[in-house]
Amino acid sequence: METLLSLSNDLAAAVERAAGAVVAVHARPRLASTGVHWRPGVVVTADHTVRSDDDLRVTRPDGRTVPATLAGRDPATDLAVFRVADLAGPPAPLGDPARLRVGHVVLALGHGPRASWGVVSTVGEAWRTWRGGEIDRLIRPDLTLYPGFSGGPLVDARGDVVGIVTSGLARQLELAVPATTVERVVEALLATGRVARGYLGVGLQPVSLPETLRRAAPAAGEGGLVVVNVEPDGPAARAGILLGDVVVALDGRPVGDTDAVQAVVVGRPVGSAVTVALIRAGAPVQLSVAIGERPVRSR
Amino acid sequence: MAAIAAPPLAVSGELAADLEAVARRLRRVTVLVGGRGQGAGAGIVWGPDGLVVTNAHVARGPVGVTLADGRRLRATLVARDPESDLAALALPVGDLETAEVDDGAGLRVGQLVLAVGHPLGLAGALSIGILHRVPTDREGAARGWLVADLRLAPGNSGGPLADERGRVLGVNAMIQGGLALAVPTVAVRRFLRHAGLAAP
């Protein structure tokens, strides 16, 4: 019976090790969400569970409820960061999400603490959320996120926190934001209160390019993107991009879908220039666009 | 085409053997209450003299009980408390193997828990999960349900929720939001005391 007993003890010990850094976050009506004491005086939670920017409170593991202030939020990665002056105990022990393999036993914790277990179901490459947030690697745990679990830690069998779980990043899919991504976002939010992301201010729709048009624009690949929306006074509008233009290349690299455009634009420093090759009325045109900062969208 | 050689299963092999042993032990003290197939519940052999504990919503009167060894007996209902969802049955046999019961004093969130029952009529099925939450000191004496991250189905009602050693921690009673809810053994003991039935 020793092996089963050891596994049981290991799981309980992993919960206890991580639970000292798990708080309840009161930032929406009724259902509290979960947060992680990430660094001294800093709590991370899931942004979609934060409905108001003020009158924020967290309940510590010892049951005391203390006030918190918002340091910043990044809807693109579904993370929000609070400063809490009065956090007892040490921050979470952080683990390396690169060590996770499909099949590893993992736990998700909710405030209380409450626990849910399962295995790592999928580990994948870096990916971009529908709001343009860069996530270092895809981690999908096969476990149940019970009500109020979003914003809580994904914990490995050692009791190390390897990510933040959320049901808010993908429809019907429960995912974890790896600890490395959380670190990067925490750093940016504490420094400037936001994560700046490059932005062109256009709506694009992929189209395939007929042979004749491809010949007209030497930089073009198989496809391009027709401009279906131009944000008034946005970076593209200011550079002279018009509705109906077909974007075929950025900085000389052919672009055939919106992912390719995002890959160039999102990581660029705000204010830097990108050369946009496009086809307008059958003729090639080149414009220089100064990348702007993506405005924070209201929910 | 040669198959990839299987690695030696040092730990998971032992784990499987341990699980098998606990499952066998729990199955020997778990009975089927009511008719076979869907609609049946489970029960726990609590005393060697034929005392069986189950849910009040499983036993509403005299009822047929099938022991793990296949013997089918008629049980009388000796006590029933719908509020705690507990019922006690008496079987006309003696010398039964009884469940080992734990009072749940040292429970830890995350520890493994096992359930045996007859989910959807599947007799003697084993489920494994972890303890989801434990009532804290702040909640004081208002000890409610044991809550487990464990998949149960109708037919598990009245059966044991046990620790990794096979010691019974509670009586499975309800599924709520995907979680398993069990009546803790302290409540079972209280119920048996009030009913004037000798608790082991």
Short mmCIF file of C-alpha atoms in Angstrom, two decimals:
data_model
loop_
_atom_site.label_atom_id
_atom_site.label_comp_id
_atom_site.label_asym_id
_atom_site.label_seq_id
_atom_site.Cartn_x
_atom_site.Cartn_y
_atom_site.Cartn_z
CA MET A 1 0.00 0.00 0.00
CA GLU A 2 3.08 2.21 0.23
CA THR A 3 3.01 3.61 -3.30
CA LEU A 4 -0.61 4.69 -3.19
CA LEU A 5 -0.03 6.23 0.23
CA SER A 6 3.06 8.11 -1.03
CA LEU A 7 1.17 9.50 -4.00
CA SER A 8 -1.66 10.61 -1.74
CA ASN A 9 0.78 12.29 0.67
CA ASP A 10 2.65 13.95 -2.20
CA LEU A 11 -0.57 15.43 -3.60
CA ALA A 12 -1.69 16.72 -0.21
CA ALA A 13 1.79 18.18 0.40
CA ALA A 14 1.74 19.86 -3.03
CA VAL A 15 -1.60 21.49 -2.15
CA GLU A 16 -0.30 22.67 1.20
CA ARG A 17 2.91 24.08 -0.30
CA ALA A 18 1.08 26.17 -2.90
CA ALA A 19 -2.00 27.04 -0.82
CA GLY A 20 -0.02 29.43 1.38
CA ALA A 21 0.07 31.80 -1.61
CA VAL A 22 -3.56 31.38 -2.73
CA VAL A 23 -5.98 34.22 -2.02
CA ALA A 24 -9.63 34.96 -2.75
CA VAL A 25 -10.10 37.96 -5.02
CA HIS A 26 -13.19 40.14 -4.52
CA ALA A 27 -13.48 42.16 -7.71
CA ARG A 28 -16.88 41.17 -9.08
CA PRO A 29 -20.33 40.72 -7.60
CA ARG A 30 -21.08 37.50 -5.72
CA LEU A 31 -18.55 34.90 -6.87
CA ALA A 32 -15.00 35.58 -5.64
CA SER A 33 -12.22 34.42 -7.94
CA THR A 34 -8.78 33.16 -7.01
CA GLY A 35 -5.43 34.93 -7.05
CA VAL A 36 -1.81 34.01 -6.46
CA HIS A 37 0.61 35.89 -4.19
CA TRP A 38 3.19 36.07 -6.95
CA ARG A 39 5.86 38.39 -5.55
CA PRO A 40 6.10 40.18 -2.21
CA GLY A 41 3.13 42.55 -2.14
CA VAL A 42 1.85 41.47 -5.56
CA VAL A 43 -1.18 39.32 -6.43
CA VAL A 44 -1.96 38.00 -9.91
CA THR A 45 -5.44 36.93 -10.99
CA ALA A 46 -7.45 36.39 -14.18
CA ASP A 47 -8.41 39.72 -15.73
CA HIS A 48 -11.87 38.57 -16.80
CA THR A 49 -12.80 38.10 -13.13
CA VAL A 50 -12.01 41.75 -12.34
CA ARG A 51 -15.14 43.76 -13.06
CA SER A 52 -14.35 46.91 -11.15
CA ASP A 53 -11.10 48.84 -10.80
CA ASP A 54 -11.67 50.06 -7.28
CA ASP A 55 -12.88 48.77 -3.93
CA LEU A 56 -10.78 45.66 -4.50
CA ARG A 57 -10.13 43.24 -1.67
CA VAL A 58 -8.36 39.94 -1.22
CA THR A 59 -8.82 37.30 1.46
CA ARG A 60 -5.52 35.86 2.64
CA PRO A 61 -4.96 32.17 3.39
CA ASP A 62 -5.42 32.94 7.10
CA GLY A 63 -8.94 34.22 6.42
CA ARG A 64 -8.27 37.94 6.85
CA THR A 65 -9.61 40.24 4.14
CA VAL A 66 -7.39 43.18 3.19
CA PRO A 67 -7.64 46.01 0.62
CA ALA A 68 -5.86 45.84 -2.74
CA THR A 69 -5.13 48.33 -5.51
CA LEU A 70 -4.98 47.62 -9.22
CA ALA A 71 -1.44 47.84 -10.65
CA GLY A 72 -2.62 47.08 -14.17
CA ARG A 73 -4.50 44.69 -16.35
CA ASP A 74 -3.74 42.94 -19.60
CA PRO A 75 -6.92 41.57 -21.20
CA ALA A 76 -4.83 40.11 -24.06
CA THR A 77 -3.29 37.50 -21.73
CA ASP A 78 -6.25 37.61 -19.28
CA LEU A 79 -4.04 38.71 -16.39
CA ALA A 80 -4.56 41.44 -13.81
CA VAL A 81 -2.04 42.50 -11.17
CA PHE A 82 -2.86 43.92 -7.74
CA ARG A 83 -0.68 45.52 -5.10
CA VAL A 84 -1.54 44.37 -1.61
CA ALA A 85 0.33 45.95 1.29
CA ASP A 86 -0.74 43.51 3.91
CA LEU A 87 -0.05 40.01 2.54
CA ALA A 88 1.05 37.51 5.14
CA GLY A 89 3.38 34.66 4.27
CA PRO A 90 5.81 34.10 1.44
CA PRO A 91 4.95 34.35 -2.27
CA ALA A 92 4.26 31.25 -4.34
CA PRO A 93 7.09 28.82 -5.09
CA LEU A 94 7.42 29.16 -8.86
CA GLY A 95 8.24 26.23 -11.11
CA ASP A 96 9.44 25.96 -14.69
CA PRO A 97 6.52 25.33 -17.07
CA ALA A 98 9.01 23.99 -19.65
CA ARG A 99 9.29 20.83 -17.53
CA LEU A 100 5.62 19.94 -17.99
CA ARG A 101 4.95 16.87 -20.14
CA VAL A 102 1.69 15.45 -21.37
CA GLY A 103 0.53 12.96 -18.74
CA HIS A 104 2.05 14.69 -15.70
CA VAL A 105 -0.28 14.95 -12.73
CA VAL A 106 -1.25 18.57 -11.99
CA LEU A 107 -3.57 20.36 -9.59
CA ALA A 108 -5.57 23.55 -9.83
CA LEU A 109 -6.31 25.39 -6.60
CA GLY A 110 -9.17 27.66 -5.68
CA HIS A 111 -9.31 29.88 -2.61
CA GLY A 112 -10.22 28.08 0.57
CA PRO A 113 -8.19 26.08 -0.40
CA ARG A 114 -10.11 23.84 -2.74
CA ALA A 115 -8.39 21.47 -5.14
CA SER A 116 -8.96 19.84 -8.48
CA TRP A 117 -6.65 17.29 -10.06
CA GLY A 118 -5.95 15.92 -13.47
CA VAL A 119 -3.16 15.56 -15.97
CA VAL A 120 -1.43 17.78 -18.50
CA SER A 121 -3.47 17.14 -21.61
CA THR A 122 -1.68 19.26 -24.20
CA VAL A 123 1.67 21.03 -24.35
CA GLY A 124 2.33 23.10 -27.44
CA GLU A 125 4.21 25.93 -29.04
CA ALA A 126 3.91 29.61 -28.25
CA TRP A 127 0.55 30.97 -29.36
CA ARG A 128 -1.35 34.21 -29.64
CA THR A 129 -4.72 34.80 -27.99
CA TRP A 130 -7.64 36.23 -29.94
CA ARG A 131 -6.84 39.57 -28.32
CA GLY A 132 -3.22 39.47 -29.47
CA GLY A 133 -1.56 38.33 -26.24
CA GLU A 134 1.59 36.27 -26.64
CA ILE A 135 1.61 33.10 -24.53
CA ASP A 136 4.99 31.34 -24.27
CA ARG A 137 3.56 27.86 -24.61
CA LEU A 138 0.21 26.17 -24.87
CA ILE A 139 -0.70 24.31 -21.68
CA ARG A 140 -4.06 22.64 -21.41
CA PRO A 141 -4.70 20.71 -18.22
CA ASP A 142 -7.41 18.05 -18.20
CA LEU A 143 -9.10 18.95 -14.94
CA THR A 144 -12.23 20.73 -13.78
CA LEU A 145 -12.04 24.45 -13.07
CA TYR A 146 -14.82 24.77 -10.51
CA PRO A 147 -16.62 28.11 -10.09
CA GLY A 148 -14.18 30.69 -8.71
CA PHE A 149 -11.04 28.78 -9.77
CA SER A 150 -10.05 31.18 -12.58
CA GLY A 151 -6.94 33.17 -11.61
CA GLY A 152 -5.68 30.41 -9.35
CA PRO A 153 -2.46 28.46 -9.69
CA LEU A 154 -1.69 25.41 -11.81
CA VAL A 155 0.47 23.36 -9.48
CA ASP A 156 2.82 20.50 -10.37
CA ALA A 157 3.37 17.41 -8.25
CA ARG A 158 6.19 19.19 -6.37
CA GLY A 159 3.83 21.93 -5.26
CA ASP A 160 5.45 24.52 -7.53
CA VAL A 161 3.21 27.02 -9.31
CA VAL A 162 3.76 26.61 -13.04
CA GLY A 163 0.99 28.87 -14.33
CA ILE A 164 -2.32 30.64 -13.80
CA VAL A 165 -5.47 28.80 -14.86
CA THR A 166 -8.31 30.54 -16.65
CA SER A 167 -11.47 29.72 -18.53
CA GLY A 168 -11.37 33.19 -20.09
CA LEU A 169 -8.76 32.76 -22.84
CA ALA A 170 -10.56 30.35 -25.12
CA ARG A 171 -14.16 29.40 -25.51
CA GLN A 172 -14.93 26.07 -23.81
CA LEU A 173 -11.26 25.40 -23.17
CA GLU A 174 -9.57 25.67 -19.85
CA LEU A 175 -5.98 26.77 -20.24
CA ALA A 176 -3.01 27.79 -18.15
CA VAL A 177 -0.91 30.88 -18.75
CA PRO A 178 2.64 29.63 -18.10
CA ALA A 179 4.56 31.19 -15.21
CA THR A 180 7.15 32.63 -17.63
CA THR A 181 4.43 34.60 -19.45
CA VAL A 182 2.95 35.72 -16.13
CA GLU A 183 6.41 36.98 -15.06
CA ARG A 184 6.74 39.05 -18.22
CA VAL A 185 3.27 40.58 -17.87
CA VAL A 186 3.74 41.27 -14.14
CA GLU A 187 7.01 43.04 -14.94
CA ALA A 188 5.35 45.27 -17.56
CA LEU A 189 2.24 46.02 -15.51
CA LEU A 190 4.23 46.95 -12.39
CA ALA A 191 6.54 49.20 -14.44
CA THR A 192 4.02 51.02 -16.61
CA GLY A 193 0.54 49.79 -15.68
CA ARG A 194 0.00 48.28 -19.11
CA VAL A 195 1.43 45.95 -21.75
CA ALA A 196 1.97 48.03 -24.87
CA ARG A 197 1.14 46.14 -28.08
CA GLY A 198 1.76 47.36 -31.60
CA TYR A 199 -1.27 48.13 -33.70
CA LEU A 200 -2.11 49.27 -37.24
CA GLY A 201 -5.76 50.19 -36.82
CA VAL A 202 -7.17 48.19 -39.73
CA GLY A 203 -9.59 45.33 -40.17
CA LEU A 204 -8.26 42.78 -42.65
CA GLN A 205 -9.84 39.95 -44.58
CA PRO A 206 -7.65 37.33 -46.35
CA VAL A 207 -8.10 36.99 -50.10
CA SER A 208 -6.30 34.93 -52.70
CA LEU A 209 -4.50 36.97 -55.33
CA PRO A 210 -5.15 36.31 -59.01
CA GLU A 211 -2.08 35.80 -61.18
CA THR A 212 -2.40 39.23 -62.80
CA LEU A 213 -2.30 41.04 -59.47
CA ARG A 214 0.58 38.94 -58.21
CA ARG A 215 2.55 40.02 -61.28
CA ALA A 216 1.70 43.66 -60.51
CA ALA A 217 3.20 43.42 -57.02
CA PRO A 218 6.57 41.62 -56.93
CA ALA A 219 6.57 41.42 -53.08
CA ALA A 220 3.27 39.49 -53.00
CA GLY A 221 2.81 35.82 -52.16
CA GLU A 222 -0.18 33.58 -52.92
CA GLY A 223 -2.60 35.72 -50.98
CA GLY A 224 -3.14 39.14 -49.48
CA LEU A 225 -5.47 40.92 -47.07
CA VAL A 226 -8.15 43.30 -48.16
CA VAL A 227 -8.70 46.27 -45.87
CA VAL A 228 -12.31 46.08 -44.67
CA ASN A 229 -12.09 48.65 -41.89
CA VAL A 230 -9.85 51.63 -41.14
CA GLU A 231 -9.90 53.05 -37.60
CA PRO A 232 -10.50 56.79 -37.94
CA ASP A 233 -7.28 58.64 -37.08
CA GLY A 234 -5.49 55.31 -36.41
CA PRO A 235 -1.91 54.59 -37.57
CA ALA A 236 -3.06 53.18 -40.94
CA ALA A 237 -5.48 56.05 -41.58
CA ARG A 238 -2.78 58.61 -40.87
CA ALA A 239 -0.43 56.85 -43.31
CA GLY A 240 -3.05 57.01 -46.04
CA ILE A 241 -4.28 53.39 -46.19
CA LEU A 242 -7.75 53.24 -47.74
CA LEU A 243 -10.69 50.91 -47.54
CA GLY A 244 -10.34 48.31 -50.30
CA ASP A 245 -6.53 48.35 -50.45
CA VAL A 246 -5.03 44.85 -50.54
CA VAL A 247 -2.06 44.45 -48.19
CA VAL A 248 0.44 41.96 -49.66
CA ALA A 249 3.68 42.42 -47.69
CA LEU A 250 5.09 44.01 -44.54
CA ASP A 251 8.75 45.06 -44.61
CA GLY A 252 9.17 43.04 -47.79
CA ARG A 253 7.76 39.81 -46.29
CA PRO A 254 4.61 38.46 -47.93
CA VAL A 255 1.57 38.25 -45.64
CA GLY A 256 -1.40 36.03 -46.48
CA ASP A 257 -3.30 35.88 -43.17
CA THR A 258 -3.90 37.98 -40.08
CA ASP A 259 -1.53 35.84 -37.96
CA ALA A 260 1.35 36.83 -40.23
CA VAL A 261 0.41 40.50 -39.82
CA GLN A 262 0.10 40.16 -36.02
CA ALA A 263 3.49 38.44 -35.85
CA VAL A 264 5.13 41.50 -37.43
CA VAL A 265 3.11 44.22 -35.71
CA VAL A 266 2.45 43.09 -32.14
CA GLY A 267 6.06 42.71 -31.07
CA ARG A 268 7.23 45.98 -32.64
CA PRO A 269 7.99 48.97 -30.46
CA VAL A 270 5.26 51.58 -30.58
CA GLY A 271 6.39 54.48 -32.85
CA SER A 272 8.61 52.36 -35.12
CA ALA A 273 7.85 52.31 -38.85
CA VAL A 274 6.74 49.39 -40.96
CA THR A 275 6.71 49.42 -44.78
CA VAL A 276 3.38 48.25 -46.12
CA ALA A 277 3.23 46.96 -49.71
CA LEU A 278 -0.28 47.01 -51.08
CA ILE A 279 -2.24 46.85 -54.29
CA ARG A 280 -4.57 49.75 -54.96
CA ALA A 281 -6.74 49.67 -58.07
CA GLY A 282 -4.47 47.03 -59.63
CA ALA A 283 -1.25 48.96 -59.06
CA PRO A 284 1.42 48.45 -56.36
CA VAL A 285 1.74 51.14 -53.68
CA GLN A 286 4.20 51.38 -50.79
CA LEU A 287 3.45 53.29 -47.60
CA SER A 288 5.28 53.73 -44.34
CA VAL A 289 3.07 53.30 -41.25
CA ALA A 290 4.13 54.40 -37.76
CA ILE A 291 3.00 51.59 -35.44
CA GLY A 292 0.60 52.81 -32.77
CA GLU A 293 -0.36 51.37 -29.41
CA ARG A 294 -3.38 49.13 -29.29
CA PRO A 295 -6.05 50.96 -27.29
CA VAL A 296 -7.44 49.13 -24.26
CA ARG A 297 -10.85 47.98 -25.30
CA SER A 298 -13.69 48.35 -22.85
CA ARG A 299 -15.43 45.11 -22.07
CA MET B 1 7.51 -3.54 -37.58
CA ALA B 2 8.91 -3.90 -34.09
CA ALA B 3 6.93 -2.44 -31.24
CA ILE B 4 8.63 0.01 -28.92
CA ALA B 5 9.77 -1.88 -25.86
CA ALA B 6 7.67 -1.02 -22.82
CA PRO B 7 9.69 0.61 -20.04
CA PRO B 8 9.64 -1.16 -16.67
CA LEU B 9 6.77 0.29 -14.64
CA ALA B 10 8.53 0.65 -11.32
CA VAL B 11 6.09 3.02 -9.69
CA SER B 12 2.92 2.79 -11.73
CA GLY B 13 3.00 -1.02 -11.51
CA GLU B 14 3.07 -0.84 -7.71
CA LEU B 15 0.42 1.84 -7.82
CA ALA B 16 -1.88 -0.39 -9.84
CA ALA B 17 -1.31 -3.28 -7.41
CA ASP B 18 -2.09 -1.02 -4.43
CA LEU B 19 -5.24 0.29 -6.06
CA GLU B 20 -6.37 -3.20 -6.87
CA ALA B 21 -5.89 -4.27 -3.24
CA VAL B 22 -7.84 -1.29 -1.87
CA ALA B 23 -10.61 -1.77 -4.43
CA ARG B 24 -10.93 -5.45 -3.53
CA ARG B 25 -11.15 -4.62 0.16
CA LEU B 26 -13.78 -1.91 -0.36
CA ARG B 27 -15.84 -4.13 -2.65
CA ARG B 28 -16.07 -6.81 0.05
CA VAL B 29 -17.83 -4.37 2.40
CA THR B 30 -20.03 -2.66 -0.18
CA VAL B 31 -23.51 -4.03 -0.83
CA LEU B 32 -26.10 -3.38 -3.50
CA VAL B 33 -29.35 -1.97 -2.15
CA GLY B 34 -32.52 -2.38 -4.19
CA GLY B 35 -33.02 -4.02 -7.55
CA ARG B 36 -30.26 -4.71 -9.99
CA GLY B 37 -29.60 -2.26 -12.80
CA GLN B 38 -30.41 1.42 -12.77
CA GLY B 39 -32.19 2.78 -9.73
CA ALA B 40 -30.17 0.73 -7.28
CA GLY B 41 -28.00 2.23 -4.58
CA ALA B 42 -25.11 1.06 -2.45
CA GLY B 43 -24.56 0.41 1.23
CA ILE B 44 -21.68 -0.15 3.64
CA VAL B 45 -21.41 -3.16 5.97
CA TRP B 46 -20.96 -1.34 9.27
CA GLY B 47 -21.38 -4.09 11.86
CA PRO B 48 -20.62 -7.86 11.75
CA ASP B 49 -24.15 -8.57 13.00
CA GLY B 50 -25.64 -7.38 9.69
CA LEU B 51 -25.82 -3.61 10.24
CA VAL B 52 -25.67 -1.78 6.91
CA VAL B 53 -25.49 2.01 6.49
CA THR B 54 -26.84 3.68 3.36
CA ASN B 55 -28.60 6.89 2.31
CA ALA B 56 -32.14 7.70 3.41
CA HIS B 57 -32.96 8.38 -0.24
CA VAL B 58 -31.84 4.84 -1.15
CA ALA B 59 -33.75 2.92 1.56
CA ARG B 60 -37.33 3.97 2.26
CA GLY B 61 -38.56 0.65 3.65
CA PRO B 62 -37.75 -3.06 3.69
CA VAL B 63 -35.47 -3.67 0.76
CA GLY B 64 -33.50 -6.37 -1.05
CA VAL B 65 -29.74 -6.31 -0.46
CA THR B 66 -27.08 -8.17 -2.44
CA LEU B 67 -23.82 -8.90 -0.63
CA ALA B 68 -20.45 -8.81 -2.36
CA ASP B 69 -20.41 -12.63 -2.38
CA GLY B 70 -23.69 -12.63 -4.33
CA ARG B 71 -26.02 -13.64 -1.50
CA ARG B 72 -29.35 -11.88 -1.82
CA LEU B 73 -31.15 -11.04 1.42
CA ARG B 74 -34.18 -9.15 2.65
CA ALA B 75 -33.19 -6.24 4.92
CA THR B 76 -35.38 -4.44 7.43
CA LEU B 77 -35.15 -0.68 7.83
CA VAL B 78 -34.19 0.02 11.45
CA ALA B 79 -33.51 3.77 11.35
CA ARG B 80 -33.85 6.56 8.84
CA ASP B 81 -33.06 10.29 8.95
CA PRO B 82 -33.84 12.18 5.74
CA GLU B 83 -32.18 15.35 7.08
CA SER B 84 -28.72 13.79 7.28
CA ASP B 85 -29.66 11.45 4.38
CA LEU B 86 -28.75 8.34 6.38
CA ALA B 87 -30.52 5.03 6.88
CA ALA B 88 -29.61 1.86 8.78
CA LEU B 89 -30.59 -1.61 7.57
CA ALA B 90 -30.48 -4.91 9.42
CA LEU B 91 -29.58 -8.09 7.55
CA PRO B 92 -30.57 -11.52 8.89
CA VAL B 93 -26.96 -12.76 8.90
CA GLY B 94 -23.96 -12.53 11.18
CA ASP B 95 -20.21 -12.75 10.92
CA LEU B 96 -19.85 -10.29 8.06
CA GLU B 97 -16.61 -8.56 7.14
CA THR B 98 -17.09 -4.91 8.12
CA ALA B 99 -15.71 -1.66 6.81
CA GLU B 100 -12.81 -0.01 8.59
CA VAL B 101 -14.02 3.43 9.57
CA ASP B 102 -11.96 6.58 10.06
CA ASP B 103 -13.20 9.69 11.88
CA GLY B 104 -11.54 11.99 9.31
CA ALA B 105 -9.61 14.01 11.88
CA GLY B 106 -6.41 14.39 9.87
CA LEU B 107 -7.88 14.95 6.42
CA ARG B 108 -5.84 17.00 3.94
CA VAL B 109 -7.01 18.75 0.78
CA GLY B 110 -5.48 16.94 -2.19
CA GLN B 111 -5.21 13.48 -0.63
CA LEU B 112 -6.50 10.60 -2.71
CA VAL B 113 -10.01 9.30 -2.11
CA LEU B 114 -11.77 6.30 -3.58
CA ALA B 115 -15.40 5.40 -4.06
CA VAL B 116 -17.00 2.03 -4.71
CA GLY B 117 -20.60 1.73 -5.79
CA HIS B 118 -22.85 0.79 -8.64
CA PRO B 119 -22.90 3.90 -10.88
CA LEU B 120 -25.63 3.54 -13.50
CA GLY B 121 -26.05 -0.09 -12.47
CA LEU B 122 -22.42 -1.04 -12.97
CA ALA B 123 -21.85 -3.21 -9.89
CA GLY B 124 -18.74 -2.68 -7.78
CA ALA B 125 -17.25 0.12 -9.86
CA LEU B 126 -14.20 1.98 -8.50
CA SER B 127 -13.69 5.74 -8.83
CA ILE B 128 -10.64 7.72 -7.75
CA GLY B 129 -10.24 11.41 -7.03
CA ILE B 130 -8.92 13.82 -4.44
CA LEU B 131 -10.37 15.60 -1.46
CA HIS B 132 -11.60 18.95 -2.81
CA ARG B 133 -12.00 20.77 0.46
CA VAL B 134 -11.89 20.16 4.17
CA PRO B 135 -13.94 22.25 6.60
CA THR B 136 -11.57 24.75 8.22
CA ASP B 137 -11.32 25.72 11.86
CA ARG B 138 -13.12 28.93 10.97
CA GLU B 139 -16.17 26.90 10.06
CA GLY B 140 -15.95 25.37 13.53
CA ALA B 141 -18.39 22.68 14.54
CA ALA B 142 -20.58 23.26 11.52
CA ARG B 143 -18.92 20.36 9.77
CA GLY B 144 -20.90 19.69 6.69
CA TRP B 145 -20.20 17.41 3.79
CA LEU B 146 -16.96 15.88 2.70
CA VAL B 147 -16.38 17.24 -0.79
CA ALA B 148 -14.32 15.34 -3.36
CA ASP B 149 -13.13 16.06 -6.89
CA LEU B 150 -14.37 12.63 -7.95
CA ARG B 151 -16.79 11.49 -10.61
CA LEU B 152 -19.86 9.78 -9.19
CA ALA B 153 -23.13 8.77 -10.82
CA PRO B 154 -26.54 7.61 -9.59
CA GLY B 155 -25.95 4.20 -8.00
CA ASN B 156 -22.98 5.44 -5.96
CA SER B 157 -25.42 6.75 -3.34
CA GLY B 158 -24.96 5.05 0.01
CA GLY B 159 -21.56 3.62 -0.88
CA PRO B 160 -18.21 4.33 0.74
CA LEU B 161 -15.89 7.28 0.18
CA ALA B 162 -12.57 5.97 1.48
CA ASP B 163 -9.00 7.11 1.94
CA GLU B 164 -6.00 5.60 0.16
CA ARG B 165 -5.83 2.83 2.76
CA GLY B 166 -9.45 1.85 2.21
CA ARG B 167 -10.70 3.33 5.47
CA VAL B 168 -14.22 4.71 5.09
CA LEU B 169 -14.40 8.51 5.52
CA GLY B 170 -18.01 9.03 4.52
CA VAL B 171 -21.16 7.85 2.80
CA ASN B 172 -21.54 9.12 -0.78
CA ALA B 173 -24.80 10.98 -1.01
CA MET B 174 -24.91 13.62 -3.72
CA ILE B 175 -23.37 15.07 -6.85
CA GLN B 176 -23.30 18.85 -6.96
CA GLY B 177 -21.66 20.87 -9.73
CA GLY B 178 -19.58 17.84 -10.68
CA LEU B 179 -18.32 17.36 -7.12
CA ALA B 180 -18.98 14.33 -4.92
CA LEU B 181 -20.59 15.06 -1.56
CA ALA B 182 -20.39 12.51 1.25
CA VAL B 183 -21.82 12.40 4.79
CA PRO B 184 -18.79 12.22 7.12
CA THR B 185 -18.44 9.24 9.45
CA VAL B 186 -18.78 11.45 12.55
CA ALA B 187 -22.32 12.21 11.38
CA VAL B 188 -22.94 8.50 10.76
CA ARG B 189 -21.82 7.66 14.30
CA ARG B 190 -24.09 10.37 15.71
CA PHE B 191 -26.99 9.01 13.67
CA LEU B 192 -26.41 5.44 14.89
CA ARG B 193 -26.08 6.60 18.51
CA HIS B 194 -29.37 8.49 18.33
CA ALA B 195 -31.02 5.43 16.79
CA GLY B 196 -29.81 3.32 19.69
CA LEU B 197 -27.67 1.18 17.43
CA ALA B 198 -24.29 0.17 18.75
CA ALA B 199 -21.58 1.87 16.77
CA PRO B 200 -18.41 -0.17 16.23
#
